[in-house]
CSV table of C-alpha atoms in Angstrom, one decimal:
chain,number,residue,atom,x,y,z
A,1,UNK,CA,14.3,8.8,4.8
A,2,UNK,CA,15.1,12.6,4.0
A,3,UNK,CA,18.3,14.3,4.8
A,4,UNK,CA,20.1,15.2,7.8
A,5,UNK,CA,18.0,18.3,8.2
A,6,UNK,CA,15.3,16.7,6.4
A,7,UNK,CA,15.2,18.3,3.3
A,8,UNK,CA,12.8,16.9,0.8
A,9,UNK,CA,12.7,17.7,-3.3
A,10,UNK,CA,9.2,18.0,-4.7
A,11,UNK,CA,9.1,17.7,-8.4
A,12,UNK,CA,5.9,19.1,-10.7
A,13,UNK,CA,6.1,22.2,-9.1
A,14,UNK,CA,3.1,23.2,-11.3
A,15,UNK,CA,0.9,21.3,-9.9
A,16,UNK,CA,-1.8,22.0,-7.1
A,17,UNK,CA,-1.3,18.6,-5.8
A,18,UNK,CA,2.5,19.7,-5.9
A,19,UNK,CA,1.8,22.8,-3.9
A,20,UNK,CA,-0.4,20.4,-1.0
A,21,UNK,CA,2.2,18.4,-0.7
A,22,UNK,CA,4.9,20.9,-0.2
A,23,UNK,CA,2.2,22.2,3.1
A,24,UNK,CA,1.8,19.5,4.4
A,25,UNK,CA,5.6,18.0,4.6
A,26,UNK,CA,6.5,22.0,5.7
A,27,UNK,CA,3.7,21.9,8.5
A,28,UNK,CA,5.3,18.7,9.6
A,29,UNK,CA,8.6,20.1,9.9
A,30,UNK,CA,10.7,19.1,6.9
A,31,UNK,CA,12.5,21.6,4.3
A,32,UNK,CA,11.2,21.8,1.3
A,33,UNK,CA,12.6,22.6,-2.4
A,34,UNK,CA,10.4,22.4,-5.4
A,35,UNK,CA,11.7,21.8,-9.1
A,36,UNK,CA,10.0,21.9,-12.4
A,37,UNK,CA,10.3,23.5,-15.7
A,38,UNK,CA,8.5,26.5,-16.3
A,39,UNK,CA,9.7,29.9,-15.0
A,40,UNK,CA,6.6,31.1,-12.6
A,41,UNK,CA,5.0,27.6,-11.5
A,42,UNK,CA,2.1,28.5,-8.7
A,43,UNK,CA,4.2,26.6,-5.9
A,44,UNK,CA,7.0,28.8,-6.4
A,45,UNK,CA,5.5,31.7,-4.9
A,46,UNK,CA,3.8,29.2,-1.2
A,47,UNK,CA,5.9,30.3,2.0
A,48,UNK,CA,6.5,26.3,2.5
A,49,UNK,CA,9.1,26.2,-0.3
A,50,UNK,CA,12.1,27.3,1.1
A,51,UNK,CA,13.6,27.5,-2.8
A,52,UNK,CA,12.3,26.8,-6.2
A,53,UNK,CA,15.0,25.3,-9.0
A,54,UNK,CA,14.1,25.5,-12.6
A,55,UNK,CA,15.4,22.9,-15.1
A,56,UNK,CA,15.8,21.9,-18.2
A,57,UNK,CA,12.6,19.7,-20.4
A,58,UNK,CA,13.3,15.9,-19.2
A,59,UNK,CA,11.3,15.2,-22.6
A,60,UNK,CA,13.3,17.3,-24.9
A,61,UNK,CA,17.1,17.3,-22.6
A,62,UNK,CA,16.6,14.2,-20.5
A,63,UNK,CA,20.5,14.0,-19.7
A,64,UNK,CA,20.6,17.6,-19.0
A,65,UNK,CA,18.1,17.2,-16.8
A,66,UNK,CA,19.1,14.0,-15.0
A,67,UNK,CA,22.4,15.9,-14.7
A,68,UNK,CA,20.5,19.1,-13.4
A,69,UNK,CA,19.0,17.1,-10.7
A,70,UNK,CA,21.8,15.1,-9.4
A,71,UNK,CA,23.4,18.8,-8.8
A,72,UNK,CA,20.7,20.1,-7.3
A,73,UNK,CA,20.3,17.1,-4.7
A,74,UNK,CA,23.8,17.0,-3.8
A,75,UNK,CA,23.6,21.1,-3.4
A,76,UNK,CA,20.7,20.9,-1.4
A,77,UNK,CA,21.6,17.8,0.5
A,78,UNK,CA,18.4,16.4,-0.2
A,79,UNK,CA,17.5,13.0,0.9
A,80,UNK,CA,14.5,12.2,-0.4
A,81,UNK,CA,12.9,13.3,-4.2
A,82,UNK,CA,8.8,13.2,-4.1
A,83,UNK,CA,7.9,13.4,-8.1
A,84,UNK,CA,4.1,14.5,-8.2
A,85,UNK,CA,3.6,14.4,-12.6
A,86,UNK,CA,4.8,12.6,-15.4
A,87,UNK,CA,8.4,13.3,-14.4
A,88,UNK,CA,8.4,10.5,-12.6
A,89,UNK,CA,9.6,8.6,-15.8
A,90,UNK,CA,12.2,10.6,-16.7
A,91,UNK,CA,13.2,10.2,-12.9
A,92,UNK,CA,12.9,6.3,-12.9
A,93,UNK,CA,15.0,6.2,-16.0
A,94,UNK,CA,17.3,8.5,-14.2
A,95,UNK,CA,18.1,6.4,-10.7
A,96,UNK,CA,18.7,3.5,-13.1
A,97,UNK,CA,21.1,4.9,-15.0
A,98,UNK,CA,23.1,6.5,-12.4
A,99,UNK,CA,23.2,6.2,-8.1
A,100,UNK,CA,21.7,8.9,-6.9
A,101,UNK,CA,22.6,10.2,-3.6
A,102,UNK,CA,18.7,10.3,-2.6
A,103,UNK,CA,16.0,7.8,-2.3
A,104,UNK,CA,13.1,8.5,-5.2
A,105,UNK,CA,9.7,7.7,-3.9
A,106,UNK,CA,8.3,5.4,-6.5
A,107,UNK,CA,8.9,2.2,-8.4
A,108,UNK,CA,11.4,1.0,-11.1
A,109,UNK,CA,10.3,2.4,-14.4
A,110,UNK,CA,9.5,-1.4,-15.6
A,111,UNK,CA,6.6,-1.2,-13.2
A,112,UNK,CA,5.6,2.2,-13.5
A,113,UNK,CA,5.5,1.6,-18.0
A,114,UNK,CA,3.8,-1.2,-16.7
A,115,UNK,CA,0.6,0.5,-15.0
A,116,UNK,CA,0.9,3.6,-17.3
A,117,UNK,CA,0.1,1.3,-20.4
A,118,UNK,CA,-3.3,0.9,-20.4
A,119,UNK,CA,-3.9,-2.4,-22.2
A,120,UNK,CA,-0.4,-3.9,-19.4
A,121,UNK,CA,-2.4,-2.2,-16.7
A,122,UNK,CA,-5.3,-4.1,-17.0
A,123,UNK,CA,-3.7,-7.5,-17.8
A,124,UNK,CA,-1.6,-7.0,-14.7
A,125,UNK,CA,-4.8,-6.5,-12.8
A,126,UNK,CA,-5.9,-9.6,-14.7
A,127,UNK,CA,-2.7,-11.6,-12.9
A,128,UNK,CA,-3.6,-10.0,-9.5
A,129,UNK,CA,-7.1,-12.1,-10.0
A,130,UNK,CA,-9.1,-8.7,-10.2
A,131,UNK,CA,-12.6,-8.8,-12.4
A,132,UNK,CA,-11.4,-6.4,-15.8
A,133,UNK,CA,-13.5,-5.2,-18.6
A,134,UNK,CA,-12.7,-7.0,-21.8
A,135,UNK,CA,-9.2,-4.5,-23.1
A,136,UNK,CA,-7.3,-6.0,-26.4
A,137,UNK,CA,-4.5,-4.2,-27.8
A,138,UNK,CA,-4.4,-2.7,-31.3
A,139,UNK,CA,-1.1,-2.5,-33.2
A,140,UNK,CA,-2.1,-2.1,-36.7
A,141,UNK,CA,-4.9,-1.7,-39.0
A,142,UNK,CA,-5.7,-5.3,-39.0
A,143,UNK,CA,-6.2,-5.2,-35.7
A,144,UNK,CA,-8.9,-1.8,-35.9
A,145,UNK,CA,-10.7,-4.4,-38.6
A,146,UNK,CA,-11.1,-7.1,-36.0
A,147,UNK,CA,-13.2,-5.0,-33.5
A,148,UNK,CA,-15.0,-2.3,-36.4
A,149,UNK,CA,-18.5,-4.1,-35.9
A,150,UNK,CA,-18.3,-3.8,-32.1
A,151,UNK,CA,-17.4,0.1,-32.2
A,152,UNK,CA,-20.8,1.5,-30.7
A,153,UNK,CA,-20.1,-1.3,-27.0
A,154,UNK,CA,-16.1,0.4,-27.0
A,155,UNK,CA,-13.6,2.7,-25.9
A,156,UNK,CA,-10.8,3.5,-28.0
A,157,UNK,CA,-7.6,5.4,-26.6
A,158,UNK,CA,-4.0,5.3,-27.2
A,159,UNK,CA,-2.0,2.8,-25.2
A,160,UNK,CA,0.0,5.5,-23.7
A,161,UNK,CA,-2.0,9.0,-23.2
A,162,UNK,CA,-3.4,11.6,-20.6
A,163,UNK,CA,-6.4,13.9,-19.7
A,164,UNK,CA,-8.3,11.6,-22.2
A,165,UNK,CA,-6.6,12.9,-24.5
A,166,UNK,CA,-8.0,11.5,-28.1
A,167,UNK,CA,-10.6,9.1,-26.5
A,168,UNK,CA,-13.7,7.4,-28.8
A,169,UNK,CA,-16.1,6.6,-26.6
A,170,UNK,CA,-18.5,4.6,-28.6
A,171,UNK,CA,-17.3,5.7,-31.8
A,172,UNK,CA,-19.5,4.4,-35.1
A,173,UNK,CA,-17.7,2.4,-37.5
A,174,UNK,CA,-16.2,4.9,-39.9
A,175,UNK,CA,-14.7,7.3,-36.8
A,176,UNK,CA,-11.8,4.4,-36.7
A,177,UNK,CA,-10.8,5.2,-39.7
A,178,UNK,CA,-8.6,7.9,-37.7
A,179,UNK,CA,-7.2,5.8,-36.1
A,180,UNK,CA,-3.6,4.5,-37.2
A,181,UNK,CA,-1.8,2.3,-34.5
A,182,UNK,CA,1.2,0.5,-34.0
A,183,UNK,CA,3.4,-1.8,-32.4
A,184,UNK,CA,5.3,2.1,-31.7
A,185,UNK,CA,2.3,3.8,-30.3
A,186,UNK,CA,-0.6,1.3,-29.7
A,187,UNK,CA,-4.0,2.1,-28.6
A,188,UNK,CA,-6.8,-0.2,-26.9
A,189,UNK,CA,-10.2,-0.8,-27.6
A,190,UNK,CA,-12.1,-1.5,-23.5
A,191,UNK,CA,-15.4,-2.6,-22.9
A,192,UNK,CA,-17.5,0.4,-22.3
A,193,UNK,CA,-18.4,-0.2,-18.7
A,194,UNK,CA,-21.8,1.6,-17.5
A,195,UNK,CA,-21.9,2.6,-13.9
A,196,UNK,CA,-20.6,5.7,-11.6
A,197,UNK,CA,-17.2,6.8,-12.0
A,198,UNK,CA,-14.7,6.7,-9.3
A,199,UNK,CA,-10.9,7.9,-8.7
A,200,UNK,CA,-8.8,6.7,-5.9
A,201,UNK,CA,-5.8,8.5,-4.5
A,202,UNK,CA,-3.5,6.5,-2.8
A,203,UNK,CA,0.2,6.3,-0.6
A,204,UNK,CA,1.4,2.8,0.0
A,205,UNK,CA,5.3,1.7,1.4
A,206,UNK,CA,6.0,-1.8,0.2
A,207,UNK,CA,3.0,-2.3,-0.6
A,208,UNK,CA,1.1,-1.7,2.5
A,209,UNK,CA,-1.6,1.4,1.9
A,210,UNK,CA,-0.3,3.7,4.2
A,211,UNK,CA,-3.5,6.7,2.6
A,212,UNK,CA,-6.3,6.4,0.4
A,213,UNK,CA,-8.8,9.1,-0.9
A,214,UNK,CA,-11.6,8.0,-2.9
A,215,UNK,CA,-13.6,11.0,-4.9
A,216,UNK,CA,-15.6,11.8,-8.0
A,217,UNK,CA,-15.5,14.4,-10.3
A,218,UNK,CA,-18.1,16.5,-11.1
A,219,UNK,CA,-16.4,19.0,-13.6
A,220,UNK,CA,-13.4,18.5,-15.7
A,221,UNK,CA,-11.1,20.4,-17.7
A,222,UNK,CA,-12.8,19.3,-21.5
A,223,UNK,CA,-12.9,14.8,-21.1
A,224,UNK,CA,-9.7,15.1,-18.5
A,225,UNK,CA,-8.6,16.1,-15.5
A,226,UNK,CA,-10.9,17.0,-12.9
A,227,UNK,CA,-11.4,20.3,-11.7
A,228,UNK,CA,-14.5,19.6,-9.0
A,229,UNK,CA,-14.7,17.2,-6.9
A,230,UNK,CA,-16.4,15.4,-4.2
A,231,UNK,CA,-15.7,12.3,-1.8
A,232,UNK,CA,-17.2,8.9,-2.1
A,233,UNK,CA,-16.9,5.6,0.6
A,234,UNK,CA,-16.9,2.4,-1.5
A,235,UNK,CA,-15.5,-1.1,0.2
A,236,UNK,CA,-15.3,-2.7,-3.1
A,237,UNK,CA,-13.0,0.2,-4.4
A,238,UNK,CA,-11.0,0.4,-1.4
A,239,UNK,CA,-10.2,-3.6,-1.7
A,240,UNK,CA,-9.1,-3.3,-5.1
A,241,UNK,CA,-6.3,-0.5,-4.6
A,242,UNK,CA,-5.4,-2.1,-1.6
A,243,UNK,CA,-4.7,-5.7,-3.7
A,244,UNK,CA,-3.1,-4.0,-6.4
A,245,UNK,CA,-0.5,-2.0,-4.2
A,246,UNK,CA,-0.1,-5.3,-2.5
A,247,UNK,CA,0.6,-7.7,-5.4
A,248,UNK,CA,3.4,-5.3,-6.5
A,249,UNK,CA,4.7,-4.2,-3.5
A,250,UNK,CA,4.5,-0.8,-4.4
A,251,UNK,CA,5.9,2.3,-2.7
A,252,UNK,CA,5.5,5.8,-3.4
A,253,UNK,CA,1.9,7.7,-4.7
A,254,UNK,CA,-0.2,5.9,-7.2
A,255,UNK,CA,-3.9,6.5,-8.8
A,256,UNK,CA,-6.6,4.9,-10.5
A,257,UNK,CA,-10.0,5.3,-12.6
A,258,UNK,CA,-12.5,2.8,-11.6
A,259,UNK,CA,-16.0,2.4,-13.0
A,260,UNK,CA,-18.8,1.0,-10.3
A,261,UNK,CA,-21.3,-1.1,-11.8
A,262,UNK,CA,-25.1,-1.5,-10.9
A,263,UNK,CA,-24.2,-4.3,-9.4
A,264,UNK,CA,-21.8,-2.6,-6.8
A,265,UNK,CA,-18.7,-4.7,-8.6
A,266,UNK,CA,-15.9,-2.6,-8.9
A,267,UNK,CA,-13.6,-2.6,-12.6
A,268,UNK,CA,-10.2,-1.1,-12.7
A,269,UNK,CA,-9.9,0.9,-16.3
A,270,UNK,CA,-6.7,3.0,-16.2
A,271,UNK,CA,-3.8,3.1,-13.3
A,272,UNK,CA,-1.5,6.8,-13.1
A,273,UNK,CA,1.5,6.1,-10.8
A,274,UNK,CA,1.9,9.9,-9.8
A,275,UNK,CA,-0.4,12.2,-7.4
A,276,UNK,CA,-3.9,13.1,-8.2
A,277,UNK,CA,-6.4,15.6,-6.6
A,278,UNK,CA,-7.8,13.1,-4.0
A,279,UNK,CA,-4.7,14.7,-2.0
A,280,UNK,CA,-6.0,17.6,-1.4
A,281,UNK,CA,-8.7,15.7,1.1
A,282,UNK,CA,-5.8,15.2,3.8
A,283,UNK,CA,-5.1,18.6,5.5
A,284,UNK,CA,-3.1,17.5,8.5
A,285,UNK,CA,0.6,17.8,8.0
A,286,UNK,CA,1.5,15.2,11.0
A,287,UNK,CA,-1.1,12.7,10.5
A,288,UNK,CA,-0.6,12.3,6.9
A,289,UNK,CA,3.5,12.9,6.7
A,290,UNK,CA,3.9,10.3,9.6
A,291,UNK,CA,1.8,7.9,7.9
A,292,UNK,CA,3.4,8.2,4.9
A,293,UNK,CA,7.0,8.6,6.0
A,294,UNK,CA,6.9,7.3,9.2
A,295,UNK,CA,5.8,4.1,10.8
A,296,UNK,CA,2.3,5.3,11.8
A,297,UNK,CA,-0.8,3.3,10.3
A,298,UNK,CA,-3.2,5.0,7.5
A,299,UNK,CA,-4.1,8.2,7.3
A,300,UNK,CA,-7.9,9.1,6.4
A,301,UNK,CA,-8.7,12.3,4.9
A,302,UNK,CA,-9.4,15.4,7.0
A,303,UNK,CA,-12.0,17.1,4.4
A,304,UNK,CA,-15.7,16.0,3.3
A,305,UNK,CA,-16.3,19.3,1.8
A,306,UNK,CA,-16.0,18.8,-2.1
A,307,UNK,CA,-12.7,20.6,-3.6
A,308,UNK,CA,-12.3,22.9,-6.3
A,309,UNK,CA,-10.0,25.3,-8.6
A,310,UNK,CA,-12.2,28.4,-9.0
A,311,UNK,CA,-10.3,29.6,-12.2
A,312,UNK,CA,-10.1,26.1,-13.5
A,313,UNK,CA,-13.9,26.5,-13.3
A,314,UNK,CA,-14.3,29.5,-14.5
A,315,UNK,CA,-12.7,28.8,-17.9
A,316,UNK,CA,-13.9,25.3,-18.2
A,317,UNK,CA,-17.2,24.6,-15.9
A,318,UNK,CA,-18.9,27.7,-16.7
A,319,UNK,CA,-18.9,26.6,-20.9
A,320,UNK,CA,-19.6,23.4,-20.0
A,321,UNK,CA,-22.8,24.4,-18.1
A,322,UNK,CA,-23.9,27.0,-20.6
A,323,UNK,CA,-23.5,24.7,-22.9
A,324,UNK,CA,-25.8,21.8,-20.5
A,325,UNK,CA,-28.2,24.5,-19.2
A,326,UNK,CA,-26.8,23.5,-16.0
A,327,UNK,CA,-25.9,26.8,-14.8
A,328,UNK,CA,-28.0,26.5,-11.6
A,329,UNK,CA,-26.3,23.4,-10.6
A,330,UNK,CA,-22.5,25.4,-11.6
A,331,UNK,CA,-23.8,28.5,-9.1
A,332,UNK,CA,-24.5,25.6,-6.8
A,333,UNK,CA,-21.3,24.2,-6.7
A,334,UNK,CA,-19.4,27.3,-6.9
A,335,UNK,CA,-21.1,28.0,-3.5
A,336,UNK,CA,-20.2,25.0,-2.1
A,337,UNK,CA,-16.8,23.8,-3.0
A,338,UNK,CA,-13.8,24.9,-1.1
A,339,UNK,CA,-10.7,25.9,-3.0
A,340,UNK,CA,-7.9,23.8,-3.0
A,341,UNK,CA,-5.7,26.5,-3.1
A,342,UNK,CA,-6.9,28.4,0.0
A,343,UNK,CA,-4.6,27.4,2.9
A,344,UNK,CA,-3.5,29.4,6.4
A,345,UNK,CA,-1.7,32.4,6.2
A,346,UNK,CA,-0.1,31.3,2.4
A,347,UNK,CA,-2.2,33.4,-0.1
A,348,UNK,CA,0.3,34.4,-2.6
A,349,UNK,CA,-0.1,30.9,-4.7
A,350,UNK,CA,-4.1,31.6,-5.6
A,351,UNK,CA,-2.9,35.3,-7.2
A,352,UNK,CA,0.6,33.5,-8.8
A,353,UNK,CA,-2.0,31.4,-10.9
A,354,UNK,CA,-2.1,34.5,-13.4
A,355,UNK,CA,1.3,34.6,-14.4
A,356,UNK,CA,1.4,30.3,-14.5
A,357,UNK,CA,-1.5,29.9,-16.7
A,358,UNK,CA,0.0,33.1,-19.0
A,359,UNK,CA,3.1,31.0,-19.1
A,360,UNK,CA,1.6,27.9,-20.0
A,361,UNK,CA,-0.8,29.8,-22.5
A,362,UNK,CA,1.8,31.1,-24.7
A,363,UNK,CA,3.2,27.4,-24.9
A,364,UNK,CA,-0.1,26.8,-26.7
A,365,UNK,CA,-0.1,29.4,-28.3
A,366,UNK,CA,3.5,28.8,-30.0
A,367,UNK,CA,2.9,25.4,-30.4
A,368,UNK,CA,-0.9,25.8,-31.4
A,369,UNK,CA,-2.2,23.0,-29.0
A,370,UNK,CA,-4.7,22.8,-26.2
A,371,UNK,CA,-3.8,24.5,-23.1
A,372,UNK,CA,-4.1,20.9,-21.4
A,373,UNK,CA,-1.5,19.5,-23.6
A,374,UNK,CA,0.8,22.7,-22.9
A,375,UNK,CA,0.8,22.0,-19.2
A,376,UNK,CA,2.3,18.5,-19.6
A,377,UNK,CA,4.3,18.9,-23.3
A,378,UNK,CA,7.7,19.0,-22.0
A,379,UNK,CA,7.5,16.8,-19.4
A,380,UNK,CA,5.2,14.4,-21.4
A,381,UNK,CA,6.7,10.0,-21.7
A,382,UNK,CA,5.0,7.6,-24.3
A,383,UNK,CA,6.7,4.4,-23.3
A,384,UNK,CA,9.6,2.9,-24.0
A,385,UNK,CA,12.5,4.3,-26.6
């Protein structure tokens, strides 16, 4: 699948899950070159990337950067491109609109718009015969009229959004009132589902499961991303990826949010067809590349011990336990987790995390927005046109 001297693009350089992947396709014996936007992305400075290309915003400069990568495969001689963020998109849109001369490790864009949407997510996994919780779409005002009275049993979020990014959980009546939807930029209103929360990471190739990591969070940055987090075992989880990777044949990485009931039933809510932090449980480089890339069967993770981003905790678990009066159970965790970051004899990435977050900082700054929404704004897609 890669190159002649198996050469392999990495995209999302400014992501952790970025910098794993890049170790463990290194420690397997490929060459590796990472590509993102921003100037000093942490994976730029990991010993496993033999180079690191900066390009131009696929949001903003989409044919720039479509042309910018074509280049760089073809200069490179890279044989394989690995996206690992919301690039993926712009990448899908790119290998239909031109032939690449390198295999892109993920699904036509119709499917990937397809999971990212999160009312056609669900009424895919509707088709597939999977148990959903009740998700309508809302295009317009007449629509936020129709479910007002059931507000307090819902969960209201654009059709087309990350990091729980303006999410109403159980909003009362008059908090819709801020909402404005449309065919354009739809939102859902979902069942609130009680239960425990759980993510699944997961590889497949035509739609066989090739890995799967199955993990909770325990911290997050703000209602988003997770930034502690611990393994879980669940049959009823693990069926559920496995039917939905099979009913679309899918190929390439792909991640889910799952709520377990009481009951043990599992209910898909959202579907993200990129990488995730469940990666960073596989730490073998042969095990997990040859399952992945290779004809060997399914990798299981390596790690039980939960994984974390100490600075990521610092700036957001450490407020979000002062404010809880959970600080006990934040020194806890700090003691046990093991960060992500760390790996053998490549240090350089945990110290490069200054200059990254400095970079991404002064994004938000500029643009006065969070500094979640500054680490995705230029690689950011919200559906078609």
């Amino acid at each position: 699948m890669p190159g002649a001297d198996g050469t392999i693009l990495i995209t999302g350089a400014r992501a952790p899950v970025a910098l794993h992947l890049a170790r463990l396709l290194q420690g397997a014996g490929h060459r590796v070159i990472l590509a993102d936007t921003p100037a000093r992305p942490i994976t730029a400075a990991s010993k496993a990337v033999s180079r690191y290309h900066r390009l131009p915003p696929p949001r903003f400069e989409p044919r720039a950067y479509a042309d910018a990568v074509e280049a760089l495969i073809r200069a490179e001689n890279i044989g394989l491109v690995i996206p690992t963020c919301e690039e993926v998109f712009h990448l899908a849109l790119a290998w239909r609109g031109r032939a690449m001369p390198a295999k892109l490790f993920t699904p036509d864009i119709e499917l990937l718009a397809q999971v990212h949407n999160k009312h056609g997510f669900i009424r895919l996994a509707e088709r597939l015969g999977l148990a959903v919780p009740e998700t309508a779409l809302l295009g317009s005002r007449d629509d936020i009229e129709a479910v007002r009275e059931r507000s307090r049993a819902l969960v209201f979020k654009p059709a087309w959004s990350r990091f729980a990014s303006h999410v109403l959980l159980r909003p009362p009546p008059q908090a819709l009132d801020a909402i404005a939807p449309s065919l354009a930029m739809p939102w859902v209103a979902q069942r609130f589902v009680e239960g425990e929360e759980i993510s699944a990471y997961a590889v497949a190739c035509e739609g066989r499961l090739k890995a799967l990591a199955l993990y909770r969070s325990l911290y997050r940055a703000g209602k988003g991303a997770g930034i502690f987090f611990e393994r879980v075992e669940d049959d009823a989880a693990r069926e559920l990826v496995e039917r939905i990777v099979a009913g679309t044949s899918w190929t390439g990485q792909i991640s889910f949010d799952l709520m377990r009931e009481p009951s043990g039933r599992v209910l898909p809510l959202e579907c993200n067809p990129r990488a995730v932090s469940g990666l960073h449980f596989f730490r073998d480089p042969a095990r997990f590349v040859d399952a992945v890339l290779g004809d060997a069967p399914e990798v299981t993770p390596d790690l039980s011990a939960p994984q974390t981003v100490r600075l990521a905790m610092w700036i957001y678990g450490l407020p979000a336990a002062l404010r809880s009066g959970g600080l006990g159970r934040f020194r806890q965790a700090m003691r046990e987790g093991q960060e992500l970051l760390d790996w053998p004899g490549d240090s350089a990435p945990v110290k490069a995390q200054w200059p990254a977050l400095a970079e991404i900082a002064g994004v938000a700054l500029r643009e006065r927005i969070s500094l979640q929404a500054a680490s995705t704004r230029d690689i950011e897609w919200n559906g078609p046109g």
